[in-house]
Coordinates of N, CA, C and O in Angstrom, one line a residue:
X1 N 21.8 -17.6 -42.3 CA 22.8 -16.5 -42.5 C 22.7 -15.6 -41.2 O 21.8 -15.6 -40.5
X2 N 23.8 -14.8 -41.1 CA 23.8 -13.9 -39.9 C 22.7 -12.8 -40.0 O 22.1 -12.5 -39.0
X3 N 22.4 -12.4 -41.2 CA 21.3 -11.4 -41.4 C 20.0 -12.0 -41.0 O 19.2 -11.3 -40.3
X4 N 19.8 -13.2 -41.3 CA 18.5 -13.9 -40.9 C 18.4 -14.0 -39.4 O 17.3 -13.7 -38.8
X5 N 19.5 -14.3 -38.7 CA 19.5 -14.4 -37.3 C 19.2 -13.0 -36.6 O 18.4 -12.9 -35.7
X6 N 19.9 -12.0 -37.1 CA 19.7 -10.7 -36.6 C 18.2 -10.3 -36.8 O 17.6 -9.7 -35.9
X7 N 17.6 -10.5 -38.0 CA 16.2 -10.2 -38.2 C 15.3 -11.0 -37.3 O 14.3 -10.5 -36.8
X8 N 15.7 -12.2 -37.0 CA 14.9 -13.0 -36.1 C 14.9 -12.4 -34.7 O 13.8 -12.4 -34.1
X9 N 16.0 -12.0 -34.3 CA 16.1 -11.3 -32.9 C 15.2 -10.0 -32.9 O 14.5 -9.8 -32.0
X10 N 15.3 -9.2 -34.0 CA 14.5 -8.0 -34.1 C 13.1 -8.3 -34.1 O 12.3 -7.7 -33.3
X11 N 12.6 -9.3 -34.9 CA 11.2 -9.6 -35.0 C 10.7 -10.2 -33.7 O 9.6 -9.8 -33.2
X12 N 11.5 -11.0 -33.0 CA 11.1 -11.6 -31.7 C 11.0 -10.5 -30.7 O 10.0 -10.5 -29.9
X13 N 11.9 -9.6 -30.7 CA 11.8 -8.5 -29.7 C 10.6 -7.6 -29.9 O 9.9 -7.2 -29.0
X14 N 10.3 -7.3 -31.2 CA 9.1 -6.5 -31.5 C 7.9 -7.3 -31.1 O 6.9 -6.6 -30.6
X15 N 7.8 -8.6 -31.4 CA 6.6 -9.4 -31.0 C 6.5 -9.3 -29.5 O 5.3 -9.2 -29.0
X16 N 7.6 -9.5 -28.7 CA 7.5 -9.4 -27.2 C 7.0 -8.1 -26.8 O 6.1 -8.0 -25.9
X17 N 7.4 -7.0 -27.4 CA 7.0 -5.7 -27.0 C 5.5 -5.5 -27.3 O 4.8 -4.9 -26.5
X18 N 5.1 -6.0 -28.5 CA 3.6 -5.9 -28.8 C 2.8 -6.6 -27.8 O 1.7 -6.1 -27.4
X19 N 3.2 -7.8 -27.5 CA 2.4 -8.6 -26.5 C 2.4 -7.9 -25.1 O 1.3 -7.8 -24.5
X20 N 3.5 -7.3 -24.7 CA 3.5 -6.5 -23.5 C 2.6 -5.3 -23.5 O 1.8 -5.0 -22.6
X21 N 2.6 -4.6 -24.7 CA 1.7 -3.4 -24.8 C 0.3 -3.8 -24.8 O -0.6 -3.1 -24.2
X22 N -0.1 -4.9 -25.5 CA -1.5 -5.4 -25.5 C -1.9 -5.7 -24.1 O -3.0 -5.4 -23.6
X23 N -1.0 -6.5 -23.4 CA -1.3 -6.8 -22.0 C -1.5 -5.6 -21.1 O -2.5 -5.5 -20.3
X24 N -0.6 -4.6 -21.2 CA -0.8 -3.4 -20.5 C -2.1 -2.7 -20.8 O -2.8 -2.2 -19.9
X25 N -2.4 -2.7 -22.1 CA -3.7 -2.1 -22.5 C -4.9 -2.7 -21.9 O -5.8 -2.1 -21.4
X26 N -4.9 -4.1 -21.9 CA -6.0 -4.8 -21.3 C -6.1 -4.6 -19.8 O -7.2 -4.3 -19.3
X27 N -4.9 -4.7 -19.1 CA -4.9 -4.5 -17.7 C -5.3 -3.1 -17.3 O -6.0 -2.8 -16.3
X28 N -4.9 -2.1 -18.1 CA -5.3 -0.7 -17.8 C -6.8 -0.5 -17.9 O -7.4 0.2 -17.0
X29 N -7.4 -1.1 -18.9 CA -8.9 -1.0 -19.0 C -9.6 -1.7 -17.9 O -10.6 -1.3 -17.3
X30 N -9.1 -2.9 -17.6 CA -9.7 -3.7 -16.6 C -9.6 -3.1 -15.2 O -10.6 -3.2 -14.4
X31 N -8.5 -2.5 -14.8 CA -8.3 -2.0 -13.5 C -8.6 -0.5 -13.3 O -8.7 0.0 -12.2
X32 N -8.7 0.2 -14.5 CA -8.9 1.6 -14.4 C -7.6 2.4 -14.0 O -7.7 3.6 -13.7
X33 N -6.5 1.8 -14.1 CA -5.2 2.4 -13.7 C -4.9 3.5 -14.7 O -5.1 3.3 -15.9
X34 N -4.3 4.5 -14.2 CA -3.8 5.6 -15.1 C -2.3 5.8 -14.8 O -1.9 5.8 -13.6
X35 N -1.6 6.1 -15.8 CA -0.1 6.3 -15.7 C 0.1 7.7 -15.1 O -0.5 8.7 -15.6
X36 N 1.0 7.8 -14.2 CA 1.5 9.1 -13.7 C 2.9 9.4 -14.3 O 3.7 8.6 -14.3
X37 N 3.0 10.6 -14.9 CA 4.3 10.9 -15.6 C 5.5 10.7 -14.8 O 6.5 10.1 -15.2
X38 N 5.5 11.0 -13.5 CA 6.7 10.9 -12.6 C 7.0 9.4 -12.4 O 8.2 9.0 -12.5
X39 N 6.0 8.6 -12.2 CA 6.2 7.1 -12.1 C 6.7 6.5 -13.4 O 7.6 5.7 -13.3
X40 N 6.2 7.0 -14.5 CA 6.7 6.4 -15.8 C 8.2 6.8 -16.0 O 9.0 6.0 -16.5
X41 N 8.5 8.0 -15.6 CA 10.0 8.5 -15.7 C 10.8 7.6 -14.8 O 11.9 7.2 -15.3
X42 N 10.4 7.3 -13.6 CA 11.2 6.5 -12.7 C 11.3 5.1 -13.3 O 12.4 4.5 -13.2
X43 N 10.2 4.5 -13.8 CA 10.3 3.2 -14.4 C 11.3 3.2 -15.6 O 12.1 2.2 -15.8
X44 N 11.2 4.2 -16.5 CA 12.1 4.2 -17.6 C 13.5 4.4 -17.2 O 14.4 3.8 -17.8
X45 N 13.7 5.2 -16.2 CA 15.1 5.4 -15.7 C 15.7 4.1 -15.2 O 16.9 3.9 -15.3
X46 N 14.9 3.2 -14.6 CA 15.4 1.9 -14.2 C 15.5 0.9 -15.3 O 16.5 0.3 -15.5
X47 N 14.4 0.8 -16.1 CA 14.3 -0.3 -17.1 C 15.1 -0.1 -18.3 O 15.6 -1.0 -18.9
X48 N 15.3 1.2 -18.8 CA 16.0 1.4 -20.0 C 17.5 0.9 -19.9 O 18.0 0.1 -20.7
X49 N 18.3 1.4 -18.9 CA 19.6 0.9 -18.8 C 19.7 -0.6 -18.6 O 20.6 -1.3 -19.1
X50 N 18.8 -1.2 -17.8 CA 18.7 -2.6 -17.6 C 18.5 -3.4 -18.9 O 19.2 -4.3 -19.3
X51 N 17.6 -2.9 -19.7 CA 17.2 -3.5 -21.0 C 18.4 -3.4 -22.0 O 18.8 -4.4 -22.6
X52 N 19.1 -2.3 -22.0 CA 20.3 -2.1 -22.9 C 21.4 -3.0 -22.4 O 22.0 -3.7 -23.3
X53 N 21.6 -3.1 -21.1 CA 22.6 -4.0 -20.6 C 22.3 -5.5 -20.9 O 23.2 -6.2 -21.4
X54 N 21.1 -5.9 -20.8 CA 20.7 -7.3 -21.1 C 20.8 -7.6 -22.6 O 21.2 -8.7 -23.0
X55 N 20.5 -6.6 -23.4 CA 20.6 -6.8 -24.8 C 22.1 -6.9 -25.2 O 22.4 -7.8 -26.0
X56 N 22.9 -6.1 -24.7 CA 24.3 -6.2 -25.0 C 24.9 -7.5 -24.5 O 25.8 -8.1 -25.1
X57 N 24.5 -7.9 -23.3 CA 24.9 -9.2 -22.8 C 24.5 -10.3 -23.7 O 25.4 -11.2 -24.0
X58 N 23.3 -10.3 -24.2 CA 22.9 -11.3 -25.2 C 23.7 -11.3 -26.4 O 24.1 -12.4 -26.9
X59 N 23.9 -10.1 -27.0 CA 24.7 -10.0 -28.2 C 26.1 -10.5 -27.9 O 26.7 -11.3 -28.7
X60 N 26.7 -10.1 -26.8 CA 28.1 -10.5 -26.5 C 28.2 -12.0 -26.3 O 29.2 -12.6 -26.6
X61 N 27.2 -12.6 -25.8 CA 27.2 -14.0 -25.5 C 26.9 -14.9 -26.7 O 27.2 -16.1 -26.7
X62 N 26.4 -14.3 -27.8 CA 26.0 -15.2 -28.9 C 26.6 -14.7 -30.3 O 26.7 -15.6 -31.2
X63 N 27.0 -13.5 -30.4 CA 27.5 -13.0 -31.7 C 28.7 -13.8 -32.2 O 28.7 -14.1 -33.4
X64 N 29.6 -14.2 -31.3 CA 30.8 -14.9 -31.8 C 30.4 -16.2 -32.4 O 31.0 -16.7 -33.4
X65 N 29.3 -16.8 -31.9 CA 28.9 -18.1 -32.4 C 28.3 -18.0 -33.8 O 28.5 -18.8 -34.7
X66 N 27.6 -16.9 -34.1 CA 27.1 -16.6 -35.4 C 28.2 -16.5 -36.4 O 28.2 -17.0 -37.6
X67 N 29.3 -15.7 -36.1 CA 30.4 -15.5 -37.0 C 31.1 -16.8 -37.2 O 31.5 -17.1 -38.4
X68 N 31.3 -17.6 -36.2 CA 32.0 -18.9 -36.4 C 31.2 -19.8 -37.2 O 31.7 -20.5 -38.1
X69 N 29.9 -19.9 -36.9 CA 29.0 -20.9 -37.7 C 28.9 -20.5 -39.1 O 28.7 -21.3 -40.0
X70 N 29.0 -19.2 -39.4 CA 28.9 -18.8 -40.8 C 30.2 -18.9 -41.6 O 30.2 -18.8 -42.8
X71 N 31.3 -19.1 -40.9 CA 32.6 -19.2 -41.5 C 33.2 -20.6 -41.6 O 34.1 -20.8 -42.3
X72 N 32.7 -21.5 -40.8 CA 33.3 -22.8 -40.7 C 32.2 -23.9 -40.8 O 31.0 -23.6 -40.7
X73 N 32.6 -25.1 -41.0 CA 31.7 -26.2 -41.2 C 31.0 -26.5 -39.9 O 31.4 -26.1 -38.8
X74 N 29.9 -27.3 -40.0 CA 29.1 -27.6 -38.8 C 30.0 -28.4 -37.7 O 29.9 -28.1 -36.5
X75 N 30.8 -29.3 -38.2 CA 31.6 -30.0 -37.2 C 32.7 -29.1 -36.5 O 33.0 -29.3 -35.4
X76 N 33.2 -28.2 -37.3 CA 34.2 -27.3 -36.7 C 33.5 -26.4 -35.7 O 34.0 -26.1 -34.6
X77 N 32.3 -25.9 -36.1 CA 31.5 -25.1 -35.1 C 31.2 -25.9 -33.9 O 31.3 -25.3 -32.7
X78 N 30.8 -27.1 -34.0 CA 30.5 -27.9 -32.8 C 31.7 -28.0 -31.9 O 31.6 -27.9 -30.7
X79 N 32.9 -28.2 -32.5 CA 34.1 -28.3 -31.7 C 34.4 -26.9 -31.0 O 34.7 -26.9 -29.8
X80 N 34.1 -25.9 -31.7 CA 34.3 -24.5 -31.1 C 33.3 -24.3 -30.0 O 33.7 -23.8 -28.9
X81 N 32.1 -24.6 -30.2 CA 31.0 -24.4 -29.2 C 31.3 -25.2 -27.9 O 31.2 -24.7 -26.8
X82 N 31.7 -26.4 -28.1 CA 32.0 -27.3 -26.9 C 33.3 -26.7 -26.2 O 33.3 -26.6 -25.0
X83 N 34.2 -26.3 -27.1 CA 35.5 -25.7 -26.5 C 35.2 -24.5 -25.7 O 35.9 -24.2 -24.7
X84 N 34.3 -23.7 -26.1 CA 34.0 -22.4 -25.3 C 33.4 -22.7 -24.0 O 33.4 -21.9 -23.1
X85 N 32.8 -23.9 -23.8 CA 32.2 -24.3 -22.6 C 33.1 -25.2 -21.7 O 32.8 -25.4 -20.6
X86 N 34.1 -25.8 -22.3 CA 34.9 -26.8 -21.7 C 36.2 -26.2 -21.1 O 37.1 -27.0 -20.7
X87 N 36.3 -24.9 -21.1 CA 37.5 -24.3 -20.4 C 37.0 -23.6 -19.2 O 36.9 -22.4 -19.2
X88 N 36.6 -24.4 -18.2 CA 35.9 -23.7 -17.0 C 36.8 -22.8 -16.2 O 36.3 -21.9 -15.6
X89 N 38.1 -23.0 -16.3 CA 39.0 -22.1 -15.5 C 38.8 -20.7 -15.9 O 38.9 -19.8 -15.1
X90 N 38.6 -20.4 -17.2 CA 38.4 -19.1 -17.7 C 37.2 -18.4 -17.0 O 37.3 -17.3 -16.5
X91 N 36.1 -19.1 -17.1 CA 34.8 -18.6 -16.5 C 34.9 -18.5 -15.0 O 34.4 -17.5 -14.4
X92 N 35.6 -19.5 -14.4 CA 35.7 -19.5 -12.9 C 36.6 -18.3 -12.5 O 36.2 -17.6 -11.5
X93 N 37.6 -18.0 -13.2 CA 38.5 -16.9 -12.9 C 37.7 -15.6 -13.0 O 37.7 -14.7 -12.1
X94 N 37.0 -15.4 -14.1 CA 36.2 -14.2 -14.4 C 35.2 -14.0 -13.3 O 35.0 -12.9 -12.7
X95 N 34.5 -15.1 -13.0 CA 33.4 -15.1 -12.0 C 34.0 -14.7 -10.6 O 33.4 -13.9 -9.9
X96 N 35.2 -15.2 -10.3 CA 35.8 -14.9 -9.0 C 36.1 -13.4 -8.9 O 35.9 -12.7 -7.9
X97 N 36.7 -12.9 -10.0 CA 37.0 -11.4 -10.0 C 35.8 -10.6 -9.9 O 35.7 -9.6 -9.1
X98 N 34.7 -11.0 -10.6 CA 33.4 -10.2 -10.5 C 32.9 -10.2 -9.0 O 32.5 -9.2 -8.5
X99 N 33.0 -11.4 -8.4 CA 32.5 -11.5 -7.0 C 33.2 -10.6 -6.1 O 32.7 -10.1 -5.2
X100 N 34.5 -10.5 -6.3 CA 35.4 -9.7 -5.4 C 35.2 -8.2 -5.7 O 35.1 -7.4 -4.8
X101 N 35.0 -7.9 -7.0 CA 34.9 -6.5 -7.4 C 33.6 -5.8 -7.1 O 33.5 -4.6 -6.8
X102 N 32.5 -6.6 -7.1 CA 31.1 -6.1 -7.0 C 30.9 -5.3 -5.7 O 30.4 -4.1 -5.8
X103 N 31.3 -5.8 -4.6 CA 31.1 -4.9 -3.4 C 31.9 -3.6 -3.4 O 31.5 -2.6 -2.9
X104 N 33.1 -3.7 -4.0 CA 33.9 -2.5 -4.1 C 33.2 -1.5 -5.0 O 33.2 -0.3 -4.8
X105 N 32.7 -2.0 -6.2 CA 32.0 -1.1 -7.1 C 30.8 -0.4 -6.4 O 30.5 0.8 -6.5
X106 N 30.0 -1.2 -5.6 CA 28.9 -0.7 -4.9 C 29.2 0.4 -3.9 O 28.6 1.4 -3.8
X107 N 30.3 0.1 -3.2 CA 30.8 1.1 -2.2 C 31.2 2.4 -2.9 O 30.8 3.5 -2.4
X108 N 32.0 2.3 -3.9 CA 32.4 3.5 -4.7 C 31.3 4.2 -5.3 O 31.3 5.4 -5.4
X109 N 30.2 3.5 -5.7 CA 29.1 4.1 -6.3 C 28.3 4.9 -5.3 O 27.9 6.0 -5.5
X110 N 28.2 4.4 -4.1 CA 27.5 5.1 -3.0 C 28.3 6.4 -2.7 O 27.7 7.4 -2.3
X111 N 29.6 6.4 -2.8 CA 30.4 7.5 -2.5 C 30.6 8.4 -3.7 O 31.3 9.4 -3.7
X112 N 29.9 8.1 -4.9 CA 30.0 8.8 -6.1 C 31.4 9.0 -6.6 O 31.8 10.0 -7.2
X113 N 32.2 7.9 -6.5 CA 33.6 7.9 -6.9 C 33.7 7.2 -8.3 O 34.2 6.1 -8.4
X114 N 33.1 7.8 -9.3 CA 33.0 7.2 -10.6 C 34.4 6.9 -11.3 O 34.6 5.9 -11.9
X115 N 35.3 7.8 -11.1 CA 36.6 7.7 -11.7 C 37.3 6.5 -11.0 O 38.0 5.7 -11.7
X116 N 37.1 6.3 -9.7 CA 37.7 5.1 -9.1 C 37.1 3.8 -9.6 O 37.8 2.8 -9.7
X117 N 35.8 3.8 -9.8 CA 35.1 2.6 -10.4 C 35.8 2.3 -11.7 O 36.1 1.1 -12.0
X118 N 35.9 3.3 -12.6 CA 36.6 3.0 -13.9 C 38.0 2.6 -13.8 O 38.4 1.7 -14.5
X119 N 38.7 3.1 -12.8 CA 40.1 2.7 -12.6 C 40.2 1.3 -12.1 O 41.0 0.5 -12.6
X120 N 39.3 0.9 -11.2 CA 39.3 -0.5 -10.7 C 38.9 -1.4 -11.8 O 39.5 -2.5 -11.9
X121 N 37.9 -1.1 -12.6 CA 37.4 -1.9 -13.7 C 38.5 -2.1 -14.7 O 38.8 -3.2 -15.1
X122 N 39.2 -1.0 -15.0 CA 40.3 -1.1 -16.0 C 41.5 -2.0 -15.4 O 42.0 -2.8 -16.2
X123 N 41.8 -1.8 -14.2 CA 42.8 -2.7 -13.6 C 42.4 -4.2 -13.6 O 43.3 -5.0 -13.9
X124 N 41.2 -4.4 -13.3 CA 40.7 -5.8 -13.2 C 40.7 -6.4 -14.6 O 41.2 -7.5 -14.8
X125 N 40.2 -5.7 -15.6 CA 40.2 -6.1 -17.0 C 41.6 -6.4 -17.5 O 41.9 -7.3 -18.2
X126 N 42.5 -5.5 -17.2 CA 43.9 -5.6 -17.7 C 44.6 -6.8 -17.1 O 45.2 -7.6 -17.8
X127 N 44.3 -7.1 -15.8 CA 44.9 -8.3 -15.2 C 44.3 -9.6 -15.7 O 45.0 -10.5 -15.9
X128 N 43.0 -9.5 -15.9 CA 42.4 -10.7 -16.6 C 43.0 -11.0 -18.0 O 43.2 -12.1 -18.3
X129 N 43.2 -9.9 -18.7 CA 43.7 -10.0 -20.1 C 45.1 -10.6 -20.0 O 45.5 -11.4 -20.9
X130 N 45.9 -10.2 -19.0 CA 47.3 -10.8 -18.9 C 47.2 -12.3 -18.7 O 48.2 -13.0 -19.0
X131 N 46.1 -12.8 -18.2 CA 46.0 -14.3 -18.0 C 45.3 -14.9 -19.2 O 45.7 -15.9 -19.8
X132 N 44.2 -14.2 -19.7 CA 43.4 -14.8 -20.8 C 44.2 -14.9 -22.1 O 44.1 -15.9 -22.8
X133 N 45.0 -13.8 -22.5 CA 45.6 -13.9 -23.8 C 46.7 -15.0 -23.9 O 46.7 -15.7 -24.9
X134 N 47.5 -15.2 -22.9 CA 48.5 -16.3 -23.0 C 47.8 -17.6 -23.1 O 48.2 -18.5 -23.8
X135 N 46.7 -17.8 -22.3 CA 46.0 -19.1 -22.3 C 45.4 -19.3 -23.7 O 45.4 -20.4 -24.3
X136 N 44.8 -18.2 -24.2 CA 44.2 -18.3 -25.6 C 45.3 -18.7 -26.6 O 45.0 -19.5 -27.5
X137 N 46.4 -18.0 -26.5 CA 47.5 -18.3 -27.4 C 47.9 -19.8 -27.4 O 48.1 -20.4 -28.4
X138 N 48.1 -20.3 -26.1 CA 48.5 -21.7 -26.0 C 47.4 -22.6 -26.5 O 47.7 -23.6 -27.3
X139 N 46.1 -22.4 -26.2 CA 45.1 -23.2 -26.8 C 45.0 -23.1 -28.3 O 44.8 -24.2 -29.0
X140 N 45.2 -22.0 -28.8 CA 45.2 -21.8 -30.3 C 46.4 -22.5 -30.9 O 46.3 -23.2 -31.9
X141 N 47.6 -22.4 -30.3 CA 48.8 -23.1 -30.8 C 48.6 -24.6 -30.8 O 49.2 -25.3 -31.7
X142 N 47.9 -25.2 -29.9 CA 47.8 -26.6 -29.8 C 46.5 -27.1 -30.4 O 46.2 -28.3 -30.3
X143 N 45.7 -26.3 -31.0 CA 44.5 -26.7 -31.6 C 44.8 -27.5 -32.9 O 45.7 -27.3 -33.6
X144 N 43.9 -28.6 -33.1 CA 44.2 -29.4 -34.3 C 44.0 -28.6 -35.6 O 43.1 -27.7 -35.6
X145 N 44.7 -28.8 -36.6 CA 44.6 -28.1 -37.8 C 44.1 -29.1 -38.9 O 44.5 -30.3 -38.9
X146 N 43.3 -28.6 -39.8 CA 42.8 -29.4 -40.9 C 41.6 -30.3 -40.5 O 41.1 -30.2 -39.4
X147 N 41.3 -31.2 -41.4 CA 40.2 -32.1 -41.1 C 38.9 -31.4 -41.0 O 38.2 -31.1 -42.0
X148 N 38.4 -31.0 -39.9 CA 37.1 -30.3 -39.7 C 37.3 -28.8 -39.6 O 36.5 -28.2 -38.9
X149 N 38.3 -28.3 -40.2 CA 38.5 -26.8 -40.1 C 37.6 -26.0 -41.0 O 36.4 -26.3 -41.1
X150 N 38.1 -25.1 -41.7 CA 37.4 -24.1 -42.4 C 36.6 -24.7 -43.6 O 37.1 -25.7 -44.2
X151 N 35.5 -24.2 -43.9 CA 34.7 -24.7 -45.0 C 35.1 -24.0 -46.3 O 34.6 -24.3 -47.4
X152 N 36.0 -23.1 -46.3 CA 36.4 -22.3 -47.5 C 37.6 -23.0 -48.1 O 38.3 -23.8 -47.6

């Protein structure tokens, strides 16, 4: 079930954190290293946003599969899972946009033009949506119905 998968992620994350803390404790005693508050603040300032971003990326990349697998039969899920990987043009298009936008985002960040970053991101996402939604509608319209569909 979806609850079991979420709990598995939580428990796995807690176990990883515990292993890391034990390792840090062992290395701290072995080397005599002491933490400096300024250094810890700098590390947290870097690692916390990165950790949150990676967690959201993981959720975004897998959550849809959990919902589909809990709502449809195994063969329907298999078709869905393969289908999400077999439309390379969608990923290729998104990847190309990201490759083009990243230098612009970096330049605007250096100039502290945060509103311009948001405007560019919004324009890019809107243009991609204008392509993605019609493609999705066409793929949905021509998807096979029945047979290995819903388990309900």
